[in-house]
Amino acid sequence: MADSHSEFLRVGGLAFICSLMAITALAQTKIASVAAGQGAGQIEEVTVTAEKTSQSLSRVADAVIAVSADQLRNSGVADVRNLANVVTGVQFSSNGTVLSPSIHGIGSTQYSPLGGPAVGINYDGVPIDGMVAGNGSFYDLTRIEVLKGPQGTLYGRNATAGVVNIEPVHPVLGELGGTVDAQYGNYNTARVEGGVNIPVGDTVAIRLSGLYSRHDAYLSDGYNDEDGYGLRGQVLFQPNDKYSVRVAADYSHQGGVGPADIPLPLGSRGTNANDPLQQHYYPNPTDARLDNPTWGVYVEANADLGFAQLTVVPSYRELVRKQISYQGSFRGDTRDNDHQTSIEARLSNDDGALKWLVGGFFYRDAHHYDADYLNPTSCVSATLDQYANGDCLTINGQRAV
């Protein structure tokens, strides 16, 4: 009986090993087939610019996650607030229309426009100061890149926790075509975005992109609605393979009533601050509104100098935030003006055994934050009128063997 049992285990073990060998051989055959480019299962190479140069994602040393436009669309990611659906560890908390990003729990709780985030947001290589403007650029994209961990070496300030790069589709020479994506859902949700590429001769290409997004209020008092649009235009001039200039401008507007807290039933004026039912909440009035336009213009110039690739990116952006909102029983009338100017220049060489990059970045911002807060029931009011200006100069470099 023992011999029969031993024979059964031996035959069973041999069969398991043979099956494992067959599975391994099949997997190796499939891997070799993919590596050789055979069949329809070839792995698509993903190119990113996380380290300021175009390279394969598999060659990047940093912790980088790249999400394509198709992945964003299939996952229902329509703005930066939904990135957590496709990228683990990334969160966007909000206070009204101001967003505060964090990566792996590292972020900033300073929602004032005068404070700086711990996660850098870059749109087409240009830093965005003030996440009110972040959603207006989320259309006609090629990918989103998320770099986790400190990125101050290449991205300078406000990159303690990481960086989120928003990469739009660029103009292409000699190609005429475009894309349109339209969606409709409950609450009269309508979202239409698209882009068209227009060649002009052999050396010029134009790309025009647009977005319109709206939905009715999620709350019965008219709050938590959406009404916004964005426009982007790009012109590429490339006379030869060594030189190119791309000029881009964008404009977006955020309107509607805006977000609000859900008011709890009227309770007593109790003194227990830890019990929300013992606080007096007032229904949200209906005079709230958003009027948040933002626009920017920037240039990307590239030149092949032989020994290195030179890239220069000057930019200017402006954000105006005018809104009336309610928090609890306080009415807030906010007026915010942000102006930012930046220029980045870098030299890089990806040829040979030694790859290197050296560059500099200058950034200047000016904020004017003006707000009036009023509690109409207790006649308590407060006024804020704050200015903040800042300059930042960063010299960066990197080498790899």
Tab-separated table of C-alpha atoms in Angstrom:
chain	number	residue	atom	x	y	z
A	1	MET	CA	0.000	0.000	0.000
A	2	ALA	CA	2.881	2.322	0.882
A	3	ASP	CA	4.593	1.482	-2.408
A	4	SER	CA	1.410	2.315	-4.322
A	5	HIS	CA	1.109	5.622	-2.482
A	6	SER	CA	4.728	6.478	-3.192
A	7	GLU	CA	4.301	5.586	-6.848
A	8	PHE	CA	1.219	7.815	-7.024
A	9	LEU	CA	3.122	10.747	-5.539
A	10	ARG	CA	6.066	10.174	-7.875
A	11	VAL	CA	3.907	10.003	-10.984
A	12	GLY	CA	1.835	12.977	-9.829
A	13	GLY	CA	4.944	15.000	-9.071
A	14	LEU	CA	6.471	14.115	-12.426
A	15	ALA	CA	3.286	15.154	-14.191
A	16	PHE	CA	3.262	18.469	-12.311
A	17	ILE	CA	6.893	19.159	-13.242
A	18	CYS	CA	6.238	18.293	-16.883
A	19	SER	CA	3.208	20.612	-16.909
A	20	LEU	CA	5.241	23.398	-15.306
A	21	MET	CA	8.008	22.920	-17.879
A	22	ALA	CA	5.471	23.065	-20.692
A	23	ILE	CA	3.937	26.273	-19.325
A	24	THR	CA	7.393	27.826	-18.898
A	25	ALA	CA	8.404	26.853	-22.427
A	26	LEU	CA	5.168	28.333	-23.783
A	27	ALA	CA	5.739	31.548	-21.849
A	28	GLN	CA	9.325	31.756	-23.102
A	29	THR	CA	8.115	31.209	-26.660
A	30	LYS	CA	5.582	34.019	-26.281
A	31	ILE	CA	8.176	36.357	-24.756
A	32	ALA	CA	10.630	35.591	-27.538
A	33	SER	CA	7.888	36.133	-30.114
A	34	VAL	CA	7.047	39.527	-28.617
A	35	ALA	CA	10.713	40.509	-28.393
A	36	ALA	CA	11.200	39.577	-32.042
A	37	GLY	CA	8.136	41.595	-33.025
A	38	GLN	CA	6.235	38.531	-34.258
A	39	GLY	CA	2.444	38.304	-34.186
A	40	ALA	CA	-0.155	40.795	-33.072
A	41	GLY	CA	0.863	40.676	-29.407
A	42	GLN	CA	3.869	42.934	-29.795
A	43	ILE	CA	4.434	45.139	-26.747
A	44	GLU	CA	4.075	48.797	-27.620
A	45	GLU	CA	6.959	50.978	-26.543
A	46	VAL	CA	5.897	53.919	-24.385
A	47	THR	CA	7.901	57.127	-24.792
A	48	VAL	CA	7.935	59.639	-21.925
A	49	THR	CA	9.648	62.944	-21.182
A	50	ALA	CA	9.750	62.546	-17.403
A	51	GLU	CA	13.503	63.268	-17.274
A	52	LYS	CA	13.249	66.236	-19.683
A	53	THR	CA	14.297	64.107	-22.674
A	54	SER	CA	12.298	61.675	-24.818
A	55	GLN	CA	13.086	58.094	-23.847
A	56	SER	CA	11.463	54.722	-23.411
A	57	LEU	CA	9.542	54.263	-20.170
A	58	SER	CA	11.501	51.067	-19.490
A	59	ARG	CA	14.752	53.067	-19.491
A	60	VAL	CA	13.661	55.657	-16.922
A	61	ALA	CA	15.269	55.195	-13.528
A	62	ASP	CA	12.625	57.162	-11.608
A	63	ALA	CA	9.321	55.746	-10.379
A	64	VAL	CA	7.182	56.884	-13.327
A	65	ILE	CA	3.644	55.864	-14.246
A	66	ALA	CA	2.450	56.793	-17.736
A	67	VAL	CA	-1.267	56.667	-18.540
A	68	SER	CA	-2.312	56.977	-22.180
A	69	ALA	CA	-5.280	58.978	-23.437
A	70	ASP	CA	-7.161	55.763	-24.237
A	71	GLN	CA	-6.644	54.487	-20.689
A	72	LEU	CA	-7.892	57.781	-19.273
A	73	ARG	CA	-10.979	57.687	-21.488
A	74	ASN	CA	-11.784	54.030	-20.771
A	75	SER	CA	-11.440	54.635	-17.013
A	76	GLY	CA	-13.696	57.670	-17.046
A	77	VAL	CA	-10.950	60.084	-16.002
A	78	ALA	CA	-12.206	63.482	-17.163
A	79	ASP	CA	-10.100	65.761	-14.945
A	80	VAL	CA	-7.155	65.651	-12.568
A	81	ARG	CA	-9.376	64.873	-9.580
A	82	ASN	CA	-10.034	61.374	-10.965
A	83	LEU	CA	-6.375	60.386	-11.460
A	84	ALA	CA	-6.650	58.186	-8.376
A	85	ASN	CA	-8.788	55.837	-10.500
A	86	VAL	CA	-5.762	54.868	-12.593
A	87	VAL	CA	-2.714	55.835	-10.500
A	88	THR	CA	-2.305	54.422	-7.013
A	89	GLY	CA	-1.143	56.737	-4.262
A	90	VAL	CA	-2.334	59.943	-5.957
A	91	GLN	CA	-5.095	61.968	-4.328
A	92	PHE	CA	-6.654	65.389	-4.936
A	93	SER	CA	-8.443	66.945	-1.989
A	94	SER	CA	-10.471	70.087	-2.566
A	95	ASN	CA	-11.688	73.177	-0.808
A	96	GLY	CA	-14.221	74.772	-3.113
A	97	THR	CA	-12.613	75.071	-6.531
A	98	VAL	CA	-9.031	74.888	-5.215
A	99	LEU	CA	-7.399	71.462	-5.441
A	100	SER	CA	-4.507	70.178	-3.338
A	101	PRO	CA	-2.646	67.148	-4.752
A	102	SER	CA	-0.772	64.591	-2.699
A	103	ILE	CA	1.264	61.485	-3.518
A	104	HIS	CA	1.485	58.659	-0.966
A	105	GLY	CA	0.023	60.956	1.668
A	106	ILE	CA	2.588	63.725	1.180
A	107	GLY	CA	0.917	66.972	0.218
A	108	SER	CA	-0.101	70.389	1.461
A	109	THR	CA	-3.191	71.427	3.396
A	110	GLN	CA	-2.653	75.063	2.414
A	111	TYR	CA	-5.632	75.787	0.168
A	112	SER	CA	-4.928	79.489	-0.076
A	113	PRO	CA	-3.622	80.535	-3.493
A	114	LEU	CA	-0.729	82.139	-1.611
A	115	GLY	CA	0.519	78.749	-0.470
A	116	GLY	CA	2.533	76.308	-2.531
A	117	PRO	CA	1.658	72.661	-3.200
A	118	ALA	CA	3.959	69.737	-2.466
A	119	VAL	CA	3.220	68.138	-5.850
A	120	GLY	CA	4.255	69.942	-9.015
A	121	ILE	CA	1.720	70.164	-11.844
A	122	ASN	CA	3.208	70.739	-15.297
A	123	TYR	CA	1.148	71.342	-18.410
A	124	ASP	CA	3.090	70.719	-21.633
A	125	GLY	CA	6.346	71.363	-19.783
A	126	VAL	CA	5.105	74.557	-18.116
A	127	PRO	CA	4.373	74.630	-14.356
A	128	ILE	CA	0.806	75.518	-13.383
A	129	ASP	CA	0.565	77.622	-10.250
A	130	GLY	CA	-2.912	77.354	-8.786
A	131	MET	CA	-4.859	74.150	-9.284
A	132	VAL	CA	-8.003	76.084	-10.139
A	133	ALA	CA	-6.564	76.094	-13.650
A	134	GLY	CA	-5.722	72.393	-13.748
A	135	ASN	CA	-8.992	71.005	-15.093
A	136	GLY	CA	-9.164	73.391	-18.041
A	137	SER	CA	-6.203	71.669	-19.718
A	138	PHE	CA	-7.504	68.091	-19.482
A	139	TYR	CA	-8.436	67.417	-23.125
A	140	ASP	CA	-6.844	66.256	-26.394
A	141	LEU	CA	-4.071	64.574	-24.433
A	142	THR	CA	-1.478	62.036	-25.430
A	143	ARG	CA	-0.669	60.861	-21.886
A	144	ILE	CA	-0.333	61.708	-18.211
A	145	GLU	CA	2.960	61.083	-16.422
A	146	VAL	CA	3.178	60.741	-12.635
A	147	LEU	CA	6.634	60.860	-11.038
A	148	LYS	CA	6.610	59.702	-7.425
A	149	GLY	CA	9.109	60.906	-4.863
A	150	PRO	CA	11.147	64.125	-4.628
A	151	GLN	CA	11.839	65.619	-8.075
A	152	GLY	CA	13.604	68.843	-7.142
A	153	THR	CA	16.700	68.008	-9.200
A	154	LEU	CA	14.928	68.436	-12.542
A	155	TYR	CA	11.702	70.218	-11.587
A	156	GLY	CA	12.820	72.673	-8.917
A	157	ARG	CA	10.375	73.952	-6.317
A	158	ASN	CA	7.041	72.427	-5.248
A	159	ALA	CA	8.076	68.880	-6.175
A	160	THR	CA	8.689	67.379	-2.725
A	161	ALA	CA	6.178	64.551	-3.164
A	162	GLY	CA	6.391	64.207	-6.937
A	163	VAL	CA	5.242	65.683	-10.236
A	164	VAL	CA	2.203	65.252	-12.512
A	165	ASN	CA	2.899	66.012	-16.181
A	166	ILE	CA	-0.078	66.727	-18.465
A	167	GLU	CA	1.030	66.140	-22.069
A	168	PRO	CA	-1.278	67.347	-24.889
A	169	VAL	CA	-1.148	66.155	-28.498
A	170	HIS	CA	1.305	68.222	-30.568
A	171	PRO	CA	1.012	69.286	-34.220
A	172	VAL	CA	2.396	66.856	-36.810
A	173	LEU	CA	3.823	67.894	-40.167
A	174	GLY	CA	2.170	66.582	-43.322
A	175	GLU	CA	-0.878	64.992	-41.674
A	176	LEU	CA	-4.499	66.086	-41.980
A	177	GLY	CA	-6.850	64.544	-39.443
A	178	GLY	CA	-8.565	64.890	-36.119
A	179	THR	CA	-10.521	63.252	-33.343
A	180	VAL	CA	-13.870	63.931	-31.668
A	181	ASP	CA	-15.173	62.350	-28.489
A	182	ALA	CA	-18.709	63.065	-27.254
A	183	GLN	CA	-20.434	61.754	-24.132
A	184	TYR	CA	-23.889	62.188	-22.631
A	185	GLY	CA	-25.253	60.939	-19.331
A	186	ASN	CA	-27.678	61.538	-16.510
A	187	TYR	CA	-28.008	64.986	-14.932
A	188	ASN	CA	-27.804	66.189	-18.546
A	189	THR	CA	-24.082	65.510	-18.510
A	190	ALA	CA	-22.525	66.544	-21.807
A	191	ARG	CA	-18.833	66.435	-22.647
A	192	VAL	CA	-17.393	67.076	-26.098
A	193	GLU	CA	-13.688	67.281	-26.819
A	194	GLY	CA	-11.649	67.072	-29.972
A	195	GLY	CA	-8.671	68.212	-31.944
A	196	VAL	CA	-7.758	68.721	-35.593
A	197	ASN	CA	-4.298	68.704	-37.191
A	198	ILE	CA	-3.881	70.920	-40.284
A	199	PRO	CA	-0.672	70.874	-42.386
A	200	VAL	CA	0.405	74.115	-44.049
A	201	GLY	CA	3.029	73.301	-46.630
A	202	ASP	CA	5.942	71.079	-45.716
A	203	THR	CA	7.282	73.028	-42.746
A	204	VAL	CA	4.220	74.255	-40.805
A	205	ALA	CA	1.446	72.422	-38.956
A	206	ILE	CA	-1.435	73.743	-36.882
A	207	ARG	CA	-3.410	71.903	-34.199
A	208	LEU	CA	-6.651	73.276	-32.772
A	209	SER	CA	-8.285	71.618	-29.754
A	210	GLY	CA	-11.358	72.280	-27.685
A	211	LEU	CA	-13.467	71.066	-24.775
A	212	TYR	CA	-16.988	71.723	-23.534
A	213	SER	CA	-18.170	70.048	-20.333
A	214	ARG	CA	-21.316	70.608	-18.276
A	215	HIS	CA	-23.857	68.856	-16.070
A	216	ASP	CA	-26.814	69.874	-13.959
A	217	ALA	CA	-26.559	70.358	-10.227
A	218	TYR	CA	-26.190	67.255	-8.085
A	219	LEU	CA	-27.875	69.072	-5.181
A	220	SER	CA	-31.451	70.280	-5.237
A	221	ASP	CA	-30.450	73.860	-4.374
A	222	GLY	CA	-28.440	74.189	-7.612
A	223	TYR	CA	-24.954	73.469	-6.279
A	224	ASN	CA	-22.307	70.973	-7.435
A	225	ASP	CA	-22.902	71.645	-11.099
A	226	GLU	CA	-20.373	72.105	-13.904
A	227	ASP	CA	-20.169	74.527	-16.795
A	228	GLY	CA	-16.769	74.973	-18.406
A	229	TYR	CA	-14.871	75.012	-21.652
A	230	GLY	CA	-11.315	75.186	-22.948
A	231	LEU	CA	-9.563	76.119	-26.185
A	232	ARG	CA	-5.991	75.441	-27.311
A	233	GLY	CA	-4.084	76.407	-30.436
A	234	GLN	CA	-0.589	75.335	-31.496
A	235	VAL	CA	1.590	76.231	-34.480
A	236	LEU	CA	4.684	74.186	-35.327
A	237	PHE	CA	7.410	75.518	-37.623
A	238	GLN	CA	10.110	72.995	-38.501
A	239	PRO	CA	12.250	74.009	-41.502
A	240	ASN	CA	14.539	70.972	-41.142
A	241	ASP	CA	15.463	68.169	-38.772
A	242	LYS	CA	17.732	70.383	-36.662
A	243	TYR	CA	15.478	73.287	-35.749
A	244	SER	CA	11.850	73.626	-34.656
A	245	VAL	CA	9.661	76.221	-32.944
A	246	ARG	CA	6.241	75.504	-31.471
A	247	VAL	CA	4.032	78.379	-30.301
A	248	ALA	CA	0.975	77.529	-28.185
A	249	ALA	CA	-1.819	79.420	-26.450
A	250	ASP	CA	-4.735	78.183	-24.374
A	251	TYR	CA	-7.792	79.613	-22.658
A	252	SER	CA	-10.282	78.006	-20.301
A	253	HIS	CA	-13.244	79.180	-18.244
A	254	GLN	CA	-14.921	77.630	-15.229
A	255	GLY	CA	-18.462	78.829	-14.575
A	256	GLY	CA	-21.704	77.644	-13.027
A	257	VAL	CA	-22.819	77.824	-9.410
A	258	GLY	CA	-19.958	75.765	-8.015
A	259	PRO	CA	-19.430	73.220	-5.238
A	260	ALA	CA	-20.986	73.372	-1.783
A	261	ASP	CA	-21.303	71.357	1.392
A	262	ILE	CA	-24.462	69.383	2.011
A	263	PRO	CA	-26.382	71.234	4.762
A	264	LEU	CA	-27.482	69.085	7.686
A	265	PRO	CA	-30.911	69.521	9.267
A	266	LEU	CA	-31.258	72.563	11.487
A	267	GLY	CA	-30.190	71.633	14.991
A	268	SER	CA	-29.830	73.382	18.280
A	269	ARG	CA	-27.158	75.947	19.017
A	270	GLY	CA	-25.402	73.481	21.259
A	271	THR	CA	-21.842	73.952	22.398
A	272	ASN	CA	-20.552	70.478	21.535
A	273	ALA	CA	-18.210	71.219	18.641
A	274	ASN	CA	-17.551	67.499	18.109
A	275	ASP	CA	-21.187	66.724	17.343
A	276	PRO	CA	-22.305	68.036	13.934
A	277	LEU	CA	-25.959	67.640	14.917
A	278	GLN	CA	-25.395	70.162	17.718
A	279	GLN	CA	-24.290	72.856	15.265
A	280	HIS	CA	-26.577	75.256	13.455
A	281	TYR	CA	-26.348	74.803	9.701
A	282	TYR	CA	-28.058	77.111	7.273
A	283	PRO	CA	-29.285	76.191	3.807
A	284	ASN	CA	-27.073	77.401	0.982
A	285	PRO	CA	-28.402	80.594	-0.664
A	286	THR	CA	-28.683	80.656	-4.410
A	287	ASP	CA	-26.502	83.644	-5.332
A	288	ALA	CA	-23.281	81.619	-5.529
A	289	ARG	CA	-21.420	81.628	-8.835
A	290	LEU	CA	-18.078	80.930	-10.457
A	291	ASP	CA	-16.244	83.086	-12.951
A	292	ASN	CA	-12.744	81.652	-13.269
A	293	PRO	CA	-10.939	82.344	-16.546
A	294	THR	CA	-7.330	81.362	-17.151
A	295	TRP	CA	-5.082	81.723	-20.159
A	296	GLY	CA	-1.478	81.214	-21.110
A	297	VAL	CA	0.999	81.408	-23.961
A	298	TYR	CA	4.311	79.622	-24.310
A	299	VAL	CA	6.979	78.734	-26.849
A	300	GLU	CA	9.143	75.637	-27.209
A	301	ALA	CA	12.270	76.129	-29.340
A	302	ASN	CA	14.603	73.231	-30.148
A	303	ALA	CA	17.991	73.310	-31.866
A	304	ASP	CA	20.414	70.503	-32.632
A	305	LEU	CA	23.862	71.967	-31.918
A	306	GLY	CA	25.704	68.795	-32.824
A	307	PHE	CA	27.261	68.140	-29.443
A	308	ALA	CA	23.931	68.631	-27.616
A	309	GLN	CA	20.230	69.387	-27.997
A	310	LEU	CA	19.193	72.875	-26.884
A	311	THR	CA	15.622	73.463	-25.636
A	312	VAL	CA	14.221	76.807	-24.470
A	313	VAL	CA	10.668	77.181	-23.080
A	314	PRO	CA	9.464	80.674	-22.076
A	315	SER	CA	5.880	81.043	-20.819
A	316	TYR	CA	3.350	83.405	-19.279
A	317	ARG	CA	0.102	82.450	-17.522
A	318	GLU	CA	-2.667	84.381	-15.834
A	319	LEU	CA	-5.513	83.191	-13.629
A	320	VAL	CA	-8.476	85.221	-12.430
A	321	ARG	CA	-10.776	83.689	-9.842
A	322	LYS	CA	-14.013	85.523	-9.028
A	323	GLN	CA	-16.533	83.508	-7.067
A	324	ILE	CA	-19.186	83.669	-4.407
A	325	SER	CA	-19.447	80.564	-2.249
A	326	TYR	CA	-20.815	79.450	1.101
A	327	GLN	CA	-19.168	77.443	3.864
A	328	GLY	CA	-21.592	76.703	6.630
A	329	SER	CA	-23.301	80.014	7.349
A	330	PHE	CA	-20.467	82.165	5.986
A	331	ARG	CA	-20.716	83.862	2.629
A	332	GLY	CA	-17.384	84.230	0.867
A	333	ASP	CA	-16.762	86.688	-1.962
A	334	THR	CA	-13.350	85.803	-3.385
A	335	ARG	CA	-11.256	87.646	-5.937
A	336	ASP	CA	-7.892	86.184	-6.862
A	337	ASN	CA	-5.406	87.276	-9.522
A	338	ASP	CA	-2.348	85.150	-10.295
A	339	HIS	CA	0.377	86.022	-12.787
A	340	GLN	CA	3.326	83.778	-13.513
A	341	THR	CA	6.313	84.071	-15.815
A	342	SER	CA	8.848	81.319	-16.374
A	343	ILE	CA	11.663	80.369	-18.696
A	344	GLU	CA	13.585	77.116	-18.867
A	345	ALA	CA	16.702	76.353	-20.889
A	346	ARG	CA	18.499	73.033	-21.035
A	347	LEU	CA	21.245	71.230	-22.933
A	348	SER	CA	21.145	67.469	-23.251
A	349	ASN	CA	22.982	64.686	-25.039
A	350	ASP	CA	21.569	61.165	-25.290
A	351	ASP	CA	24.211	59.751	-27.662
A	352	GLY	CA	27.074	57.588	-26.547
A	353	ALA	CA	27.737	55.794	-23.286
A	354	LEU	CA	27.480	58.961	-21.174
A	355	LYS	CA	24.130	60.717	-21.230
A	356	TRP	CA	23.914	64.134	-19.596
A	357	LEU	CA	21.600	67.088	-19.092
A	358	VAL	CA	22.252	70.538	-17.665
A	359	GLY	CA	19.831	73.443	-17.476
A	360	GLY	CA	18.372	76.366	-15.627
A	361	PHE	CA	14.871	77.451	-14.658
A	362	PHE	CA	13.586	80.872	-13.619
A	363	TYR	CA	10.103	81.373	-12.222
A	364	ARG	CA	8.333	84.516	-11.021
A	365	ASP	CA	4.800	84.731	-9.655
A	366	ALA	CA	2.610	87.494	-8.328
A	367	HIS	CA	-0.590	86.887	-6.332
A	368	HIS	CA	-3.306	89.207	-5.166
A	369	TYR	CA	-5.866	87.467	-2.962
A	370	ASP	CA	-8.878	89.512	-1.859
A	371	ALA	CA	-11.819	87.967	0.011
A	372	ASP	CA	-14.767	89.107	2.115
A	373	TYR	CA	-16.463	86.701	4.532
A	374	LEU	CA	-19.785	87.460	6.200
A	375	ASN	CA	-22.126	85.629	8.544
A	376	PRO	CA	-25.479	87.343	7.938
A	377	THR	CA	-27.100	85.943	11.076
A	378	SER	CA	-24.465	87.041	13.585
A	379	CYS	CA	-23.126	90.023	11.603
A	380	VAL	CA	-19.599	88.638	11.889
A	381	SER	CA	-17.402	89.620	8.947
A	382	ALA	CA	-13.781	89.361	7.911
A	383	THR	CA	-11.806	90.834	5.034
A	384	LEU	CA	-8.552	89.495	3.586
A	385	ASP	CA	-6.397	91.514	1.221
A	386	GLN	CA	-3.075	89.773	0.691
A	387	TYR	CA	-0.220	90.057	-1.759
A	388	ALA	CA	2.558	87.592	-2.410
A	389	ASN	CA	5.414	87.740	-4.867
A	390	GLY	CA	8.145	85.206	-5.386
A	391	ASP	CA	11.159	84.469	-7.555
A	392	CYS	CA	12.747	81.075	-8.012
A	393	LEU	CA	16.003	80.270	-9.828
A	394	THR	CA	17.047	76.641	-10.222
A	395	ILE	CA	20.172	75.167	-11.807
A	396	ASN	CA	19.848	71.464	-12.495
A	397	GLY	CA	21.903	68.689	-13.986
A	398	GLN	CA	21.878	64.945	-14.467
A	399	ARG	CA	24.120	62.317	-15.938
A	400	ALA	CA	23.709	58.609	-16.594
A	401	VAL	CA	26.017	55.922	-17.891
